[in-house]
PDB file of C-alpha atoms in Angstrom:
ATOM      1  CA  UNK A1444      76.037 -16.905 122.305  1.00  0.00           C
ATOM      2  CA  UNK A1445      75.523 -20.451 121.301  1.00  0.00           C
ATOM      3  CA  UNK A1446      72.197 -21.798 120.785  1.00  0.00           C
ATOM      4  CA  UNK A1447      71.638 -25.530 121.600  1.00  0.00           C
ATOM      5  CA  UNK A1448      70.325 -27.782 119.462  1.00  0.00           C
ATOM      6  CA  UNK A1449      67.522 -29.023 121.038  1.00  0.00           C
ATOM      7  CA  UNK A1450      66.490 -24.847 121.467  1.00  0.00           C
ATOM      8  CA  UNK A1451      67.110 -24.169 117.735  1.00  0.00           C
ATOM      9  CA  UNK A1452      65.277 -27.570 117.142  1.00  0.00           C
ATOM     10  CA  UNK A1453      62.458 -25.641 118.705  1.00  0.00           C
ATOM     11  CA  UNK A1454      63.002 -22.367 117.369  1.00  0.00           C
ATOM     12  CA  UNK A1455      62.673 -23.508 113.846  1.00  0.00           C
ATOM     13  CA  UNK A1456      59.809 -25.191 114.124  1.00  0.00           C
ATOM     14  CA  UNK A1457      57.988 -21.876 116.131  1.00  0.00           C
ATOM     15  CA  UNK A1458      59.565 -19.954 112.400  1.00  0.00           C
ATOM     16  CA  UNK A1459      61.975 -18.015 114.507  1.00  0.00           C
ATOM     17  CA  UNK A1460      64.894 -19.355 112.613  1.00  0.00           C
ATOM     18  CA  UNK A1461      64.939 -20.253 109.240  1.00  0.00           C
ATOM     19  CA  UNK A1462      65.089 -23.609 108.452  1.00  0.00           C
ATOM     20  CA  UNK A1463      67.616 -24.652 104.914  1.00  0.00           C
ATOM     21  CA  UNK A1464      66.125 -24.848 101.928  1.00  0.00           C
ATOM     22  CA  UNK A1465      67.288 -27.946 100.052  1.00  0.00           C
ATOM     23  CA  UNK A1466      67.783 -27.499  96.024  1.00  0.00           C
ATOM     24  CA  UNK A1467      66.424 -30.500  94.206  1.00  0.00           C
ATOM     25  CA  UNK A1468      68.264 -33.126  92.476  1.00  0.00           C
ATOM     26  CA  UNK A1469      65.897 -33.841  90.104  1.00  0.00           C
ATOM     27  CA  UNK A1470      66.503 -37.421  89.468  1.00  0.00           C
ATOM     28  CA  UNK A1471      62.781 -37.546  89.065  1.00  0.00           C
ATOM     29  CA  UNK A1472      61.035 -35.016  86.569  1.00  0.00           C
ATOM     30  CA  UNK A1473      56.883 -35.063  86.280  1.00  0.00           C
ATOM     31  CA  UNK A1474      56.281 -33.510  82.717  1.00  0.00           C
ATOM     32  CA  UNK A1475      53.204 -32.074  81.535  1.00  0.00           C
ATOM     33  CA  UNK A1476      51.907 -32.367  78.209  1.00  0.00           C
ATOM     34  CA  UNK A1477      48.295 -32.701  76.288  1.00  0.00           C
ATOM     35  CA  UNK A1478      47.492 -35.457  74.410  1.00  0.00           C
ATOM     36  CA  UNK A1479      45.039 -33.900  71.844  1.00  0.00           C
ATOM     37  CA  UNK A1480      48.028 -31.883  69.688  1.00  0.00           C
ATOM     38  CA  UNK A1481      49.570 -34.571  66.790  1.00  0.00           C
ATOM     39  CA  UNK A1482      51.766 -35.049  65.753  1.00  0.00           C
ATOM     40  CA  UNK A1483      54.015 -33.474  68.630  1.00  0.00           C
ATOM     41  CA  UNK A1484      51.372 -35.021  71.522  1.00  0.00           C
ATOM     42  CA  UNK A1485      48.233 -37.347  71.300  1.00  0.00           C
ATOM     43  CA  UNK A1486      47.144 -40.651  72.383  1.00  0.00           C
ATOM     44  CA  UNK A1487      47.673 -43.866  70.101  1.00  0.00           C
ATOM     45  CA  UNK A1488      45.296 -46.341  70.243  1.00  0.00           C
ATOM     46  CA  UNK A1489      46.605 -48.027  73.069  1.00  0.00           C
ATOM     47  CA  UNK A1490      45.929 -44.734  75.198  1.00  0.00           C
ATOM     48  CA  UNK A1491      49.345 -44.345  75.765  1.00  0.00           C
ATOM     49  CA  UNK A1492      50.944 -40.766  75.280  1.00  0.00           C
ATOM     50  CA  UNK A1493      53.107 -40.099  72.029  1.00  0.00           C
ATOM     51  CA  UNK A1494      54.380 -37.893  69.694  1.00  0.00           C
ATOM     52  CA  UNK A1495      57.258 -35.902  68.765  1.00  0.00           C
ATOM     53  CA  UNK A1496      57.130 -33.776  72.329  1.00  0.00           C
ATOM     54  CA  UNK A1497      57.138 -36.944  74.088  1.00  0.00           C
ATOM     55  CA  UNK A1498      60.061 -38.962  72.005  1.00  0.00           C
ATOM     56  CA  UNK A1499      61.880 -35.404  72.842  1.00  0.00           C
ATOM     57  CA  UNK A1500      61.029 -35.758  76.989  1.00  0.00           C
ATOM     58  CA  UNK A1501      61.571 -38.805  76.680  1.00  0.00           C
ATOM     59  CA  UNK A1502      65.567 -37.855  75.070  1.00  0.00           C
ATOM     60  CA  UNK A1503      65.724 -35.328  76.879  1.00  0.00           C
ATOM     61  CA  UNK A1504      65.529 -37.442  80.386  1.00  0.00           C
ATOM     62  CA  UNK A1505      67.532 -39.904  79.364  1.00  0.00           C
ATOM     63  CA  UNK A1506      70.479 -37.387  79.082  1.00  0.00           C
ATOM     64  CA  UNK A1507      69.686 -35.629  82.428  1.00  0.00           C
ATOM     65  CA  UNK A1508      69.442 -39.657  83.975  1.00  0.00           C
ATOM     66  CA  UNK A1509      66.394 -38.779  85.300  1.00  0.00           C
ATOM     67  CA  UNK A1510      63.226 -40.773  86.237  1.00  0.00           C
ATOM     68  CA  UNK A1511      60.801 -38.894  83.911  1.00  0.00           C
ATOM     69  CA  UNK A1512      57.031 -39.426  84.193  1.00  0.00           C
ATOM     70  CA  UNK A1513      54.465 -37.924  81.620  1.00  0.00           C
ATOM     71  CA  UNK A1514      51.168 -36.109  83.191  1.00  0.00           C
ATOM     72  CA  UNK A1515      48.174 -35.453  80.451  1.00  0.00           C
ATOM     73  CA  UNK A1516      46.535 -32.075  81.112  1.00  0.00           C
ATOM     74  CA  UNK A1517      43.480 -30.177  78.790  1.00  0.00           C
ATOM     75  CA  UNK A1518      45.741 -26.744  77.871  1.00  0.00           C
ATOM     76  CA  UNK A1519      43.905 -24.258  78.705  1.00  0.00           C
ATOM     77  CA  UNK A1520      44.856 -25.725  82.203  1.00  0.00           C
ATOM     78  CA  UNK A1521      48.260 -26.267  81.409  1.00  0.00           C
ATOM     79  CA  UNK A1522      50.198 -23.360  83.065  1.00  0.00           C
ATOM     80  CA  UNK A1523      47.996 -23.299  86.031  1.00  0.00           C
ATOM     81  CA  UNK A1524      48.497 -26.899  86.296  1.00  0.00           C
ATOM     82  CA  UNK A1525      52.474 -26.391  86.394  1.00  0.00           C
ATOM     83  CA  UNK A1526      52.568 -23.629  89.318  1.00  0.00           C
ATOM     84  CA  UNK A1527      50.140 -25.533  91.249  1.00  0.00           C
ATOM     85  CA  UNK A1528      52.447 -28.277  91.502  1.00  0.00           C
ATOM     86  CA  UNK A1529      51.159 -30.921  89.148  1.00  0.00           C
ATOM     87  CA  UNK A1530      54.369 -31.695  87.131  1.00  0.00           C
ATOM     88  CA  UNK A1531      57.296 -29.810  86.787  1.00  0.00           C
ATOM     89  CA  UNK A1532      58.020 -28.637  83.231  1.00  0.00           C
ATOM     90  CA  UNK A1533      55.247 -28.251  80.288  1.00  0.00           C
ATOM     91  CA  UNK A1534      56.863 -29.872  76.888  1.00  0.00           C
ATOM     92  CA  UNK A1535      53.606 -29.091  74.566  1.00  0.00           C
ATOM     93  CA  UNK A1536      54.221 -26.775  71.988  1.00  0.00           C
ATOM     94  CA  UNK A1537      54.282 -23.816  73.589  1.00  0.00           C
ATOM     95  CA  UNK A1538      55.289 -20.550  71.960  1.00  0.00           C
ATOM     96  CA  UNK A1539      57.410 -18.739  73.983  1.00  0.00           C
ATOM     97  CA  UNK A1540      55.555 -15.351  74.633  1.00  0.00           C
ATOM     98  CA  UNK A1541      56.035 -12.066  76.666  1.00  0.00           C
ATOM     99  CA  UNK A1542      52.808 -12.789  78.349  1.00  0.00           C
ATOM    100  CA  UNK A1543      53.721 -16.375  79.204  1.00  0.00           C
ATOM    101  CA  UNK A1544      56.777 -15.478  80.805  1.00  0.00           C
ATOM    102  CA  UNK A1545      55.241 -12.842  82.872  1.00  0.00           C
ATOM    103  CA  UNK A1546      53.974 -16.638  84.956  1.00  0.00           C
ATOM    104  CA  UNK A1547      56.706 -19.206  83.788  1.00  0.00           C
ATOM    105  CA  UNK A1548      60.185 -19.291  82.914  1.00  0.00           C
ATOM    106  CA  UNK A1549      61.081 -20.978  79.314  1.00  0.00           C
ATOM    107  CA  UNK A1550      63.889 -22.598  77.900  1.00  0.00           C
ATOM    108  CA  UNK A1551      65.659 -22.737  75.655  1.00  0.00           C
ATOM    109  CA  UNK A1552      63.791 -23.197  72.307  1.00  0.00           C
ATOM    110  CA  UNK A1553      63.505 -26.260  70.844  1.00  0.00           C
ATOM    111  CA  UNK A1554      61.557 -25.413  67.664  1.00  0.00           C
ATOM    112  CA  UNK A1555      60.343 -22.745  65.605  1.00  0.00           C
ATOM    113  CA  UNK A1556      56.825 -21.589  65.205  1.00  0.00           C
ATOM    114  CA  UNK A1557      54.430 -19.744  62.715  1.00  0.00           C
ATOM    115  CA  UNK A1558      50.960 -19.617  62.224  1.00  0.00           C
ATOM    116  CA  UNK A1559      48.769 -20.433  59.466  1.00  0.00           C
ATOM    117  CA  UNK A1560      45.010 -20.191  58.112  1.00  0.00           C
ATOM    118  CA  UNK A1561      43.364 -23.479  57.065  1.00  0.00           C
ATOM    119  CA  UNK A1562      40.239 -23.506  54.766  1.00  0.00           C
ATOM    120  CA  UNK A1563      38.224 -25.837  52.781  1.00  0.00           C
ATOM    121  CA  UNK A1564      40.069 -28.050  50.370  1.00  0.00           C
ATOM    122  CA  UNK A1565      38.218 -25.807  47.269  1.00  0.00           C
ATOM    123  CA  UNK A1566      38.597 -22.339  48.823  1.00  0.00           C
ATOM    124  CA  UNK A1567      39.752 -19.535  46.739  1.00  0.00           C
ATOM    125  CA  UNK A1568      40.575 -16.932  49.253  1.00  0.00           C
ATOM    126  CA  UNK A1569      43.604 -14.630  48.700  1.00  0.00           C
ATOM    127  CA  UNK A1570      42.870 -12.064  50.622  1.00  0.00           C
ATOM    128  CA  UNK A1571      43.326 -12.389  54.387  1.00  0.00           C
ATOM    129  CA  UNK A1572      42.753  -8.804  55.799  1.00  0.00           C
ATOM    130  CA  UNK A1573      40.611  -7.723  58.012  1.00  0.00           C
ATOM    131  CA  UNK A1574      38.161  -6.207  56.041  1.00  0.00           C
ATOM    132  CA  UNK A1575      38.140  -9.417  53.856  1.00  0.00           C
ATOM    133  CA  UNK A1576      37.377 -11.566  56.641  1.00  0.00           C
ATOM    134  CA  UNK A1577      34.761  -9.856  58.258  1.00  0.00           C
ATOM    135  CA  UNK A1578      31.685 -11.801  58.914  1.00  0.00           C
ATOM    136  CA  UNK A1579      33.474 -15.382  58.228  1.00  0.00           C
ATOM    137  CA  UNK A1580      33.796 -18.221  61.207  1.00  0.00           C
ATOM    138  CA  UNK A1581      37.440 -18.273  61.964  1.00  0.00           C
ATOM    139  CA  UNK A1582      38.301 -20.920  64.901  1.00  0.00           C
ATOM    140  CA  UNK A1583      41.212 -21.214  67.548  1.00  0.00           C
ATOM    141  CA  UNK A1584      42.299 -23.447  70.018  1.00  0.00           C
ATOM    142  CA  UNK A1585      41.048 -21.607  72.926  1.00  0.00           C
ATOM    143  CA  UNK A1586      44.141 -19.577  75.320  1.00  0.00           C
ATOM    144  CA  UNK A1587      46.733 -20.092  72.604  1.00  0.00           C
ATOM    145  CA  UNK A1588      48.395 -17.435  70.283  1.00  0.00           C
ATOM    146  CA  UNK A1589      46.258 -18.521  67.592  1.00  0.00           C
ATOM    147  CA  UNK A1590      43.425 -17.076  69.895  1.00  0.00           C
ATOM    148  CA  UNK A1591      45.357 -13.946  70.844  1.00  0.00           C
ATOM    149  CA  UNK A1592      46.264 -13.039  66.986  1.00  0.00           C
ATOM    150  CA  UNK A1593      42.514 -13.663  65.363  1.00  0.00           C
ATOM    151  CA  UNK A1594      41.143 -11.588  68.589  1.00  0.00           C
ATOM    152  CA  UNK A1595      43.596  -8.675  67.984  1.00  0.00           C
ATOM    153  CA  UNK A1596      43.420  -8.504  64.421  1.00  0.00           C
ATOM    154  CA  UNK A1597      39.853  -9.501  63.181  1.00  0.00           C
ATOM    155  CA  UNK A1598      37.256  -8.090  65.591  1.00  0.00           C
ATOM    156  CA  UNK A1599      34.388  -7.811  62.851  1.00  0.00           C
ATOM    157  CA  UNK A1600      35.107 -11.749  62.249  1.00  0.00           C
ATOM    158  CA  UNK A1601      33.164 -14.410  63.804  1.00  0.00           C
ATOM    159  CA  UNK A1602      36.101 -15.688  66.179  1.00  0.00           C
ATOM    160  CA  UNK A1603      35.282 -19.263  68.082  1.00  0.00           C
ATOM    161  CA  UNK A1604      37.439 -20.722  70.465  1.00  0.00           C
ATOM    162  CA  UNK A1605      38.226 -24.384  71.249  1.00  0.00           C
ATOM    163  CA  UNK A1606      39.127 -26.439  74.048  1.00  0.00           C
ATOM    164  CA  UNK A1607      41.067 -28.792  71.961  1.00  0.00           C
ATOM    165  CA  UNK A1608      42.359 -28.665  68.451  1.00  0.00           C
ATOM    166  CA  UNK A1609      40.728 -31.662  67.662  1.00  0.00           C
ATOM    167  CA  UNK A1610      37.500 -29.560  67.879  1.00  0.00           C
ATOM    168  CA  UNK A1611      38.445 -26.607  66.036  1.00  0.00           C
ATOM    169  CA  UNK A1612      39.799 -29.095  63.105  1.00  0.00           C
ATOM    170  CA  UNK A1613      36.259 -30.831  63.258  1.00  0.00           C
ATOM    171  CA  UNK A1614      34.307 -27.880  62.807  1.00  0.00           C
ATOM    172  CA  UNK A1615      36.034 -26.733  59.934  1.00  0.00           C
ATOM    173  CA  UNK A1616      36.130 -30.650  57.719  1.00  0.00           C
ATOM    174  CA  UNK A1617      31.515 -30.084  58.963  1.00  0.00           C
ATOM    175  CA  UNK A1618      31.585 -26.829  57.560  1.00  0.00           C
ATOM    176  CA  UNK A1619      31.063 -25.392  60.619  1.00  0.00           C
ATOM    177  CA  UNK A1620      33.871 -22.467  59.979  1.00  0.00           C
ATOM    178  CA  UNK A1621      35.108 -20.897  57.236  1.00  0.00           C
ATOM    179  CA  UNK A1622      38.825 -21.002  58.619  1.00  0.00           C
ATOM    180  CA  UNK A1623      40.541 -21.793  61.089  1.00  0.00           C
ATOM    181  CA  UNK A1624      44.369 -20.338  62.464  1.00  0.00           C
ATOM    182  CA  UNK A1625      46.853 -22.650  63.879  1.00  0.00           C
ATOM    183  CA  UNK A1626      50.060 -23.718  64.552  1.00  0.00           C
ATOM    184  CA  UNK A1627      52.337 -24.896  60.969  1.00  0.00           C
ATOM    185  CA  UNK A1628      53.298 -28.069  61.654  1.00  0.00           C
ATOM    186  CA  UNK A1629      50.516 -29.570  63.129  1.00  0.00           C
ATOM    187  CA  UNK A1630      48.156 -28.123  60.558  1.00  0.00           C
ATOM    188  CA  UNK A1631      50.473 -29.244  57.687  1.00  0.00           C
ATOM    189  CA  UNK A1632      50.616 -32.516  59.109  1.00  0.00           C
ATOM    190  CA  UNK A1633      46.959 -33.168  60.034  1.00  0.00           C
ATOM    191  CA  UNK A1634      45.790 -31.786  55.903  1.00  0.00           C
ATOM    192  CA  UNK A1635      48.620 -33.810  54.674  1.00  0.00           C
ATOM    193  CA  UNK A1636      48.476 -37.305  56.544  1.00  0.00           C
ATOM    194  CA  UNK A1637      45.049 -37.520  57.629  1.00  0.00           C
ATOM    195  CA  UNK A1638      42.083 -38.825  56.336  1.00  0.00           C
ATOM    196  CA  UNK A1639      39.415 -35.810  57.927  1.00  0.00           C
ATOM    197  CA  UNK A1640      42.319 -33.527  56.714  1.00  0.00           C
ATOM    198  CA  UNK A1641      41.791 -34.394  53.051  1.00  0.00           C
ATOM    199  CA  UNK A1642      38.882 -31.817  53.315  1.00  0.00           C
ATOM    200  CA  UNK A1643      41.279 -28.665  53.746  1.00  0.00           C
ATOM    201  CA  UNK A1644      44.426 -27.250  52.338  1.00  0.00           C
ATOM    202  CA  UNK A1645      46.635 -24.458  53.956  1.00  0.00           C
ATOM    203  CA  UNK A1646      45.629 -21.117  52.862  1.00  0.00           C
ATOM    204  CA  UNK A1647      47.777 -17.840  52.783  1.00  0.00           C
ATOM    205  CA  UNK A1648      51.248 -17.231  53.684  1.00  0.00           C
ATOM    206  CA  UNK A1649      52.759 -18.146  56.792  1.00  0.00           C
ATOM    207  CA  UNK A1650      51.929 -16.013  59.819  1.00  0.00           C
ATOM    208  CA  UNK A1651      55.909 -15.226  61.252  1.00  0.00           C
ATOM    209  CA  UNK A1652      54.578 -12.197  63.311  1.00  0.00           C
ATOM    210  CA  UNK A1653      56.374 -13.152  66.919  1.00  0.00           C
ATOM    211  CA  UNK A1654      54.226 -11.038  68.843  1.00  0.00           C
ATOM    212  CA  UNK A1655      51.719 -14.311  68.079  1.00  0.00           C
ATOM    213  CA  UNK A1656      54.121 -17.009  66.439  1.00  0.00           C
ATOM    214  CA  UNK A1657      56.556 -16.054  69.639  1.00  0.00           C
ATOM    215  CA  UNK A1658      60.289 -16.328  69.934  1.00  0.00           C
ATOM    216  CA  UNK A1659      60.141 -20.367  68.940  1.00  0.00           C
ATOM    217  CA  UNK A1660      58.257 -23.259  71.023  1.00  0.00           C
ATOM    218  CA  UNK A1661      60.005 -24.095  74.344  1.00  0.00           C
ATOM    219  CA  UNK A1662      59.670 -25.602  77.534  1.00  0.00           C
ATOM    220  CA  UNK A1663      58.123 -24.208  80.642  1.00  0.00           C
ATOM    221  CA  UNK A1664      59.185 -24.488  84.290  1.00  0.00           C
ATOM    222  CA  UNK A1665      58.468 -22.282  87.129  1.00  0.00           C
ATOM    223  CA  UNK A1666      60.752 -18.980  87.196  1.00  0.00           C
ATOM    224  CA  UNK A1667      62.291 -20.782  90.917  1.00  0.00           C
ATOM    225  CA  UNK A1668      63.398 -23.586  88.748  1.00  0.00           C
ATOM    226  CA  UNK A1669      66.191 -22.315  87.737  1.00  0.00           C
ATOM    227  CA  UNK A1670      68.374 -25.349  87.853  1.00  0.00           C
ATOM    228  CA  UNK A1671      65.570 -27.434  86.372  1.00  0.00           C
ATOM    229  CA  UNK A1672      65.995 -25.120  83.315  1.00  0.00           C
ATOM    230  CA  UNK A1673      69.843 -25.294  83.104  1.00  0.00           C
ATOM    231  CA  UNK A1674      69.627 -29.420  82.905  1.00  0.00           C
ATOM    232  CA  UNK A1675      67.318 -29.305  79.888  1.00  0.00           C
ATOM    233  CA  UNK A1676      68.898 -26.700  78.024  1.00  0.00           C
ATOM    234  CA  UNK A1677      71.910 -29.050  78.379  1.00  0.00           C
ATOM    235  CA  UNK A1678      70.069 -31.737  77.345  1.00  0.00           C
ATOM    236  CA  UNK A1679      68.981 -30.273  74.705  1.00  0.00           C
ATOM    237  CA  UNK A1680      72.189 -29.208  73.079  1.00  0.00           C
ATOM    238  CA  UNK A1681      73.464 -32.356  74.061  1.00  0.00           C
ATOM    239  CA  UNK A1682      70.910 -33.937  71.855  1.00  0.00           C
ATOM    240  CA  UNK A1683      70.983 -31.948  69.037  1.00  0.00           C
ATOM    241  CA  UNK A1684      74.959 -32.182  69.019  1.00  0.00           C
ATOM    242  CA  UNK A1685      74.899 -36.552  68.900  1.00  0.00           C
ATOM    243  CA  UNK A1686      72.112 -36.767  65.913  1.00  0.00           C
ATOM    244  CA  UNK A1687      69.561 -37.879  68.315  1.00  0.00           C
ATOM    245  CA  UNK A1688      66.879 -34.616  67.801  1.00  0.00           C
ATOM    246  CA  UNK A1689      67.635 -35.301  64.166  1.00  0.00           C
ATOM    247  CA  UNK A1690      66.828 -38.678  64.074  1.00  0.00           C
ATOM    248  CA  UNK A1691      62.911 -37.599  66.033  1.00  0.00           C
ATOM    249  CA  UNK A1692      62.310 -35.325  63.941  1.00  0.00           C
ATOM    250  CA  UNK A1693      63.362 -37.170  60.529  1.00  0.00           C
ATOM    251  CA  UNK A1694      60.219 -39.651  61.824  1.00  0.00           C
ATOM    252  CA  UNK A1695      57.552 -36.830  62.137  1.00  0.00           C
ATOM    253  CA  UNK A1696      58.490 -34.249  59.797  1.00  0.00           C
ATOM    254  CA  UNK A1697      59.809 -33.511  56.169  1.00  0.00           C
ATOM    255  CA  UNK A1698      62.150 -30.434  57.174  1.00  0.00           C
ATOM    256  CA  UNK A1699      63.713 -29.409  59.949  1.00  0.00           C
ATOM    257  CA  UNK A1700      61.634 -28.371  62.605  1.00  0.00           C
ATOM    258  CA  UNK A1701      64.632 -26.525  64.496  1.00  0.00           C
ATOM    259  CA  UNK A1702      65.979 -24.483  62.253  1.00  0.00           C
ATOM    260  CA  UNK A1703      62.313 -24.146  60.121  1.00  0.00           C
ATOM    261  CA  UNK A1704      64.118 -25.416  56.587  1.00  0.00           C
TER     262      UNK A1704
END
């Protein structure tokens, strides 16, 4: 029996038949990021949003030819924030975890990760074990794997947690913590180039464990965005394969950040 238009018209819009669900194009990608993580995010002194995650967006969009615009969000929002709607793909350094993709799906990695302590410039510790850390002020950037590994593996520690790794670093040039854990890169970078870092020095050897340094830093979209996901990873291969990634990462880093040599 066929159904006129007019009565399927009204049918759909009563739910009795389903209406078509239309994939995106995405010509126009919203992108999430924080602003308070250099060098791969942070705001220059214009207030605009830069860094090595954004000059990677910003690649990546141009492949895809889409219309990319760059939302700042506080992290420990930052998943919520994607499955609410807000933007559609978090480029901020996150390690891709088992928990993490339990709520978003990642993709392809487009660095790799480790942890590392960070101590006073004059420290002398060699011994990072539990039982030699007990009692000392370790920080964290709050709901990040930093967080995860100092809570699993140092419960007789002081363990303080951040909203922002500008706070955690703060705390530790005041004196305010003996140590603090965090991502490589941005650690190396902040002890090495800036003038508050000049107060610390990486301490120990680097933390490779991938239950906390995770498979490598990726991108997240929401598990539906499947298609979404397919475009970067393209993107991103595309970019690596013409000397463009190169060329980004040559500006921010010393060694490359891809292959972690």
């Amino acid at each position: 029996m066929k159904i006129s238009r007019r009565l399927c018209t009204l049918l759909t819009l009563l739910g009795l038949v389903a209406s078509p669900v239309w994939a995106k194009d995405w010509s126009s990608v919203r992108i999430g990021s924080e602003g308070a993580y250099p060098p791969f995010n942070f705001f220059n002194a214009s207030g605009e949003l830069v860094g090595f995650d954004i000059e990677i967006g910003q690649a990546l969009c141009a492949k895809m030819a889409a219309d990319c615009t760059f939302v700042a969000q506080d992290w420990d929002g930052m998943i919520p924030a994607l499955l609410s709607g807000k933007y559609d793909v978090i480029l901020a350094s996150m390690s891709i975890t088992e928990e993490r993709k339990q709520q978003v799906a990642f993709t392809d990695p487009y660095y790799k990760a480790a942890l590392t302590f960070a101590g006073p410039a004059d420290s002398s510790l060699t011994d990072f074990s539990p039982a030699a850390l007990e009692g000392l002020a370790i920080g964290a950037l709050s709901a990040s794997t930093q967080a995860e590994f100092l809570q699993a593996n140092y419960p007789e520690s002081d363990v303080r947690l951040y909203r922002s790794q500008d706070e955690v670093n703060l705390d530790l040039a005041s004196g305010r913590l003996d140590l603090q854990v965090s991502d490589l890169l941005p650690m190396l970078d902040w002890v090495t180039n800036s003038d508050d870092g000049k107060c610390c020095k990486l301490v120990g050897e680097p933390i490779m464990d991938a239950k906390y340094a995770g498979e490598g830093t990726g991108m997240a979209i929401r598990q539906e965005d499947q298609e979404l996901r397919q475009k970067l990873n393209d993107a991103l291969a595309a970019i690596i394969a013409d000397g463009t990634y190169q060329a980004i990462n040559a500006k921010y880093f010393p060694i490359n950040i891809y292959e972690m040599k």
